């Protein structure tokens, strides 16, 4: 994989944190990093990647920022009614005042910044995913089930709102965590999903992104150890993450029934099952916590099955019915249709798919194609596979769909 691509994917959040800590200018930081990446894309192929790619990007972005600040300072001197640089820096110092309970984790700090109450939870999550974790805008759009253009505009509005409202992008006090907890948890959930099932690109999974989301949840859980939403979320993510090494073989997608279960991370499964017995989940919990708990219990059913044929599909179907009653979503309806097919046959699964729509996603068509093929309707299955192939933007999944389609000829 290209050095620049890997560096941007793995270090973007840390670079943003370092630049924001020094310059406090959200409106400039991302542009400066973008300029640095663009410069690297031109010079590294010609001159070779530097020994310290992250340091190179940081230094280049700092130079861009300093150039922009100098330009602004010149303009400011011509407009004395505007706040001086010294006054602006003074405001930043006051914002940084902390009574001693400052959040020290860089990733959590940035997510908390993005979760400012001036932004809607949806905008805050989207901004965190794009700005802090470097999730591509098309993937962010897929997570929110909206067109890419809509999500790009939403992220742009969120950044303009922060800049225009003068929201201080500074180290928040840990006391803000309870008010922003649900947004932080949802951000971690979506970040994990972006790593576990990327909608675009060459990788079936991006384990480092999913792992970073899990680490974020652990950091917050250490601060709030009795929060049901965090306990349930960590259980859910661990159960999903435990299957990462079995999901790909020789670069090919391996579906759940065909996975080598000895390659699952059973220590993570054991931790998740313990978390599901946590007292925090025994009492009244929020809808968000209940949603994570139910999804985790579905994952636990798969984890407990020693063989695919041992899976208790009727139990899983019941859990999906409860999940749809608590927190309905197109993705949950799609997953329920798969469970119906496994429990009651492909024809029942096809019927359960009726009306399920996930915009810009290939997955509904892919599931329909698979069930039609199992049900013996080869002509309709080919058409559904063609639809899924046309919509798929992930290279590994695309290869899988094409192989399935070819097998029907």
mmCIF file of C-alpha atoms in Angstrom, residues 123-284:
data_model
loop_
_atom_site.group_PDB
_atom_site.id
_atom_site.type_symbol
_atom_site.label_atom_id
_atom_site.label_comp_id
_atom_site.label_asym_id
_atom_site.label_seq_id
_atom_site.Cartn_x
_atom_site.Cartn_y
_atom_site.Cartn_z
ATOM 1 C CA UNK A 123 -23.236 17.066 12.440
ATOM 2 C CA UNK A 124 -20.862 16.500 15.357
ATOM 3 C CA UNK A 125 -20.478 12.799 14.527
ATOM 4 C CA UNK A 126 -19.955 13.499 10.840
ATOM 5 C CA UNK A 127 -17.369 16.186 11.581
ATOM 6 C CA UNK A 128 -15.493 13.884 13.971
ATOM 7 C CA UNK A 129 -15.412 11.061 11.452
ATOM 8 C CA UNK A 130 -14.126 13.260 8.656
ATOM 9 C CA UNK A 131 -11.873 15.665 10.531
ATOM 10 C CA UNK A 132 -10.523 13.546 13.383
ATOM 11 C CA UNK A 133 -10.518 10.014 11.996
ATOM 12 C CA UNK A 134 -10.052 10.824 8.317
ATOM 13 C CA UNK A 135 -12.994 8.682 7.156
ATOM 14 C CA UNK A 136 -13.637 9.508 3.472
ATOM 15 C CA UNK A 137 -16.746 11.608 2.864
ATOM 16 C CA UNK A 138 -18.426 8.889 0.725
ATOM 17 C CA UNK A 139 -18.062 6.445 3.621
ATOM 18 C CA UNK A 140 -19.424 9.006 6.103
ATOM 19 C CA UNK A 141 -22.398 9.515 3.803
ATOM 20 C CA UNK A 142 -22.993 5.765 3.646
ATOM 21 C CA UNK A 143 -22.957 5.524 7.450
ATOM 22 C CA UNK A 144 -25.664 8.179 7.665
ATOM 23 C CA UNK A 145 -27.619 6.765 4.709
ATOM 24 C CA UNK A 146 -27.510 10.030 2.739
ATOM 25 C CA UNK A 147 -26.044 10.968 -0.666
ATOM 26 C CA UNK A 148 -22.394 11.988 -0.736
ATOM 27 C CA UNK A 149 -23.198 15.559 -1.812
ATOM 28 C CA UNK A 150 -25.581 15.960 1.113
ATOM 29 C CA UNK A 151 -22.956 14.793 3.584
ATOM 30 C CA UNK A 152 -20.233 16.983 2.079
ATOM 31 C CA UNK A 153 -22.503 20.008 2.484
ATOM 32 C CA UNK A 154 -23.372 18.995 6.061
ATOM 33 C CA UNK A 155 -19.712 18.708 7.055
ATOM 34 C CA UNK A 156 -18.915 22.042 5.413
ATOM 35 C CA UNK A 157 -21.783 23.729 7.299
ATOM 36 C CA UNK A 158 -20.578 22.237 10.593
ATOM 37 C CA UNK A 159 -17.075 23.599 10.095
ATOM 38 C CA UNK A 160 -18.423 27.015 9.102
ATOM 39 C CA UNK A 161 -20.665 27.046 12.164
ATOM 40 C CA UNK A 162 -17.724 26.379 14.463
ATOM 41 C CA UNK A 163 -15.632 29.067 12.805
ATOM 42 C CA UNK A 164 -18.432 31.594 12.350
ATOM 43 C CA UNK A 165 -19.728 31.243 15.902
ATOM 44 C CA UNK A 166 -16.240 31.569 17.332
ATOM 45 C CA UNK A 167 -16.514 28.214 19.098
ATOM 46 C CA UNK A 168 -13.198 27.699 20.907
ATOM 47 C CA UNK A 169 -11.427 24.638 19.608
ATOM 48 C CA UNK A 170 -9.437 24.003 22.759
ATOM 49 C CA UNK A 171 -8.830 21.305 25.348
ATOM 50 C CA UNK A 172 -12.199 20.665 27.041
ATOM 51 C CA UNK A 173 -12.606 20.002 30.714
ATOM 52 C CA UNK A 174 -13.620 16.433 31.588
ATOM 53 C CA UNK A 175 -16.808 17.848 33.090
ATOM 54 C CA UNK A 176 -18.270 18.211 29.575
ATOM 55 C CA UNK A 177 -18.175 14.447 29.030
ATOM 56 C CA UNK A 178 -21.601 13.552 30.515
ATOM 57 C CA UNK A 179 -23.392 16.055 28.260
ATOM 58 C CA UNK A 180 -21.544 14.837 25.175
ATOM 59 C CA UNK A 181 -21.388 11.140 26.033
ATOM 60 C CA UNK A 182 -24.053 9.894 23.617
ATOM 61 C CA UNK A 183 -22.456 11.765 20.711
ATOM 62 C CA UNK A 184 -19.016 10.394 21.584
ATOM 63 C CA UNK A 185 -20.431 6.852 21.789
ATOM 64 C CA UNK A 186 -22.227 7.173 18.457
ATOM 65 C CA UNK A 187 -19.079 8.560 16.865
ATOM 66 C CA UNK A 188 -17.105 5.546 18.111
ATOM 67 C CA UNK A 189 -19.822 3.198 16.821
ATOM 68 C CA UNK A 190 -19.751 4.774 13.356
ATOM 69 C CA UNK A 191 -15.944 4.945 13.311
ATOM 70 C CA UNK A 192 -15.801 1.234 14.077
ATOM 71 C CA UNK A 193 -18.279 0.523 11.292
ATOM 72 C CA UNK A 194 -16.199 2.589 8.861
ATOM 73 C CA UNK A 195 -13.259 0.333 9.659
ATOM 74 C CA UNK A 196 -15.181 -2.932 9.882
ATOM 75 C CA UNK A 197 -17.043 -2.495 6.585
ATOM 76 C CA UNK A 198 -15.547 0.300 4.460
ATOM 77 C CA UNK A 199 -17.875 1.335 1.677
ATOM 78 C CA UNK A 200 -15.063 2.373 -0.641
ATOM 79 C CA UNK A 201 -11.471 1.511 -1.435
ATOM 80 C CA UNK A 202 -9.334 -1.614 -1.753
ATOM 81 C CA UNK A 203 -9.734 -3.021 1.785
ATOM 82 C CA UNK A 204 -12.476 -5.272 3.104
ATOM 83 C CA UNK A 205 -11.688 -4.014 6.582
ATOM 84 C CA UNK A 206 -9.445 -1.409 8.159
ATOM 85 C CA UNK A 207 -8.557 -3.016 11.442
ATOM 86 C CA UNK A 208 -6.557 -0.021 12.679
ATOM 87 C CA UNK A 209 -9.621 2.251 12.378
ATOM 88 C CA UNK A 210 -11.837 -0.253 14.174
ATOM 89 C CA UNK A 211 -9.170 -0.802 16.814
ATOM 90 C CA UNK A 212 -8.864 2.942 17.404
ATOM 91 C CA UNK A 213 -12.634 3.178 17.883
ATOM 92 C CA UNK A 214 -12.454 0.422 20.494
ATOM 93 C CA UNK A 215 -9.590 2.203 22.231
ATOM 94 C CA UNK A 216 -11.659 5.388 22.337
ATOM 95 C CA UNK A 217 -14.517 3.525 24.013
ATOM 96 C CA UNK A 218 -12.112 2.041 26.556
ATOM 97 C CA UNK A 219 -10.735 5.509 27.362
ATOM 98 C CA UNK A 220 -14.215 6.923 27.955
ATOM 99 C CA UNK A 221 -15.315 3.841 29.888
ATOM 100 C CA UNK A 222 -12.354 4.278 32.221
ATOM 101 C CA UNK A 223 -13.711 7.758 32.989
ATOM 102 C CA UNK A 224 -17.363 6.606 33.256
ATOM 103 C CA UNK A 225 -17.193 2.901 34.223
ATOM 104 C CA UNK A 226 -20.891 2.483 35.057
ATOM 105 C CA UNK A 227 -22.348 3.996 31.884
ATOM 106 C CA UNK A 228 -24.621 1.412 30.215
ATOM 107 C CA UNK A 229 -24.136 2.891 26.748
ATOM 108 C CA UNK A 230 -20.361 2.402 26.989
ATOM 109 C CA UNK A 231 -20.542 -1.079 28.507
ATOM 110 C CA UNK A 232 -22.925 -2.263 25.790
ATOM 111 C CA UNK A 233 -20.975 -0.544 23.020
ATOM 112 C CA UNK A 234 -17.660 -2.091 24.037
ATOM 113 C CA UNK A 235 -19.275 -5.550 24.142
ATOM 114 C CA UNK A 236 -20.726 -5.052 20.672
ATOM 115 C CA UNK A 237 -17.501 -3.792 19.111
ATOM 116 C CA UNK A 238 -15.377 -6.537 20.668
ATOM 117 C CA UNK A 239 -17.687 -9.244 19.332
ATOM 118 C CA UNK A 240 -17.539 -7.803 15.825
ATOM 119 C CA UNK A 241 -13.797 -7.110 15.951
ATOM 120 C CA UNK A 242 -13.061 -10.644 17.187
ATOM 121 C CA UNK A 243 -13.815 -12.026 13.708
ATOM 122 C CA UNK A 244 -11.465 -9.731 11.785
ATOM 123 C CA UNK A 245 -8.766 -12.307 10.944
ATOM 124 C CA UNK A 246 -11.286 -14.817 9.615
ATOM 125 C CA UNK A 247 -13.136 -12.414 7.313
ATOM 126 C CA UNK A 248 -10.437 -12.350 4.626
ATOM 127 C CA UNK A 249 -8.482 -15.252 3.106
ATOM 128 C CA UNK A 250 -5.975 -14.656 0.312
ATOM 129 C CA UNK A 251 -7.533 -11.245 -0.253
ATOM 130 C CA UNK A 252 -11.027 -12.719 -0.667
ATOM 131 C CA UNK A 253 -14.153 -12.084 1.382
ATOM 132 C CA UNK A 254 -15.136 -14.996 3.628
ATOM 133 C CA UNK A 255 -18.771 -14.992 4.691
ATOM 134 C CA UNK A 256 -19.676 -15.791 8.291
ATOM 135 C CA UNK A 257 -20.808 -19.416 7.702
ATOM 136 C CA UNK A 258 -17.521 -20.183 5.904
ATOM 137 C CA UNK A 259 -15.144 -18.583 8.408
ATOM 138 C CA UNK A 260 -12.503 -20.567 10.270
ATOM 139 C CA UNK A 261 -13.784 -20.014 13.811
ATOM 140 C CA UNK A 262 -10.447 -20.999 15.317
ATOM 141 C CA UNK A 263 -9.151 -17.689 13.939
ATOM 142 C CA UNK A 264 -11.651 -15.675 15.946
ATOM 143 C CA UNK A 265 -10.147 -13.806 18.904
ATOM 144 C CA UNK A 266 -11.761 -15.761 21.698
ATOM 145 C CA UNK A 267 -10.293 -13.616 24.480
ATOM 146 C CA UNK A 268 -12.204 -10.654 23.045
ATOM 147 C CA UNK A 269 -15.354 -12.762 22.839
ATOM 148 C CA UNK A 270 -14.945 -13.756 26.495
ATOM 149 C CA UNK A 271 -14.516 -10.122 27.550
ATOM 150 C CA UNK A 272 -17.614 -9.126 25.591
ATOM 151 C CA UNK A 273 -19.740 -11.865 27.125
ATOM 152 C CA UNK A 274 -18.629 -10.738 30.575
ATOM 153 C CA UNK A 275 -19.593 -7.163 29.733
ATOM 154 C CA UNK A 276 -23.062 -8.300 28.709
ATOM 155 C CA UNK A 277 -23.517 -9.517 32.284
ATOM 156 C CA UNK A 278 -22.519 -6.129 33.740
ATOM 157 C CA UNK A 279 -24.949 -4.791 36.382
ATOM 158 C CA UNK A 280 -25.196 -1.514 34.457
ATOM 159 C CA UNK A 281 -27.245 -3.318 31.788
ATOM 160 C CA UNK A 282 -29.692 -4.804 34.286
ATOM 161 C CA UNK A 283 -31.612 -1.622 35.088
ATOM 162 C CA UNK A 284 -33.417 0.976 32.960
#
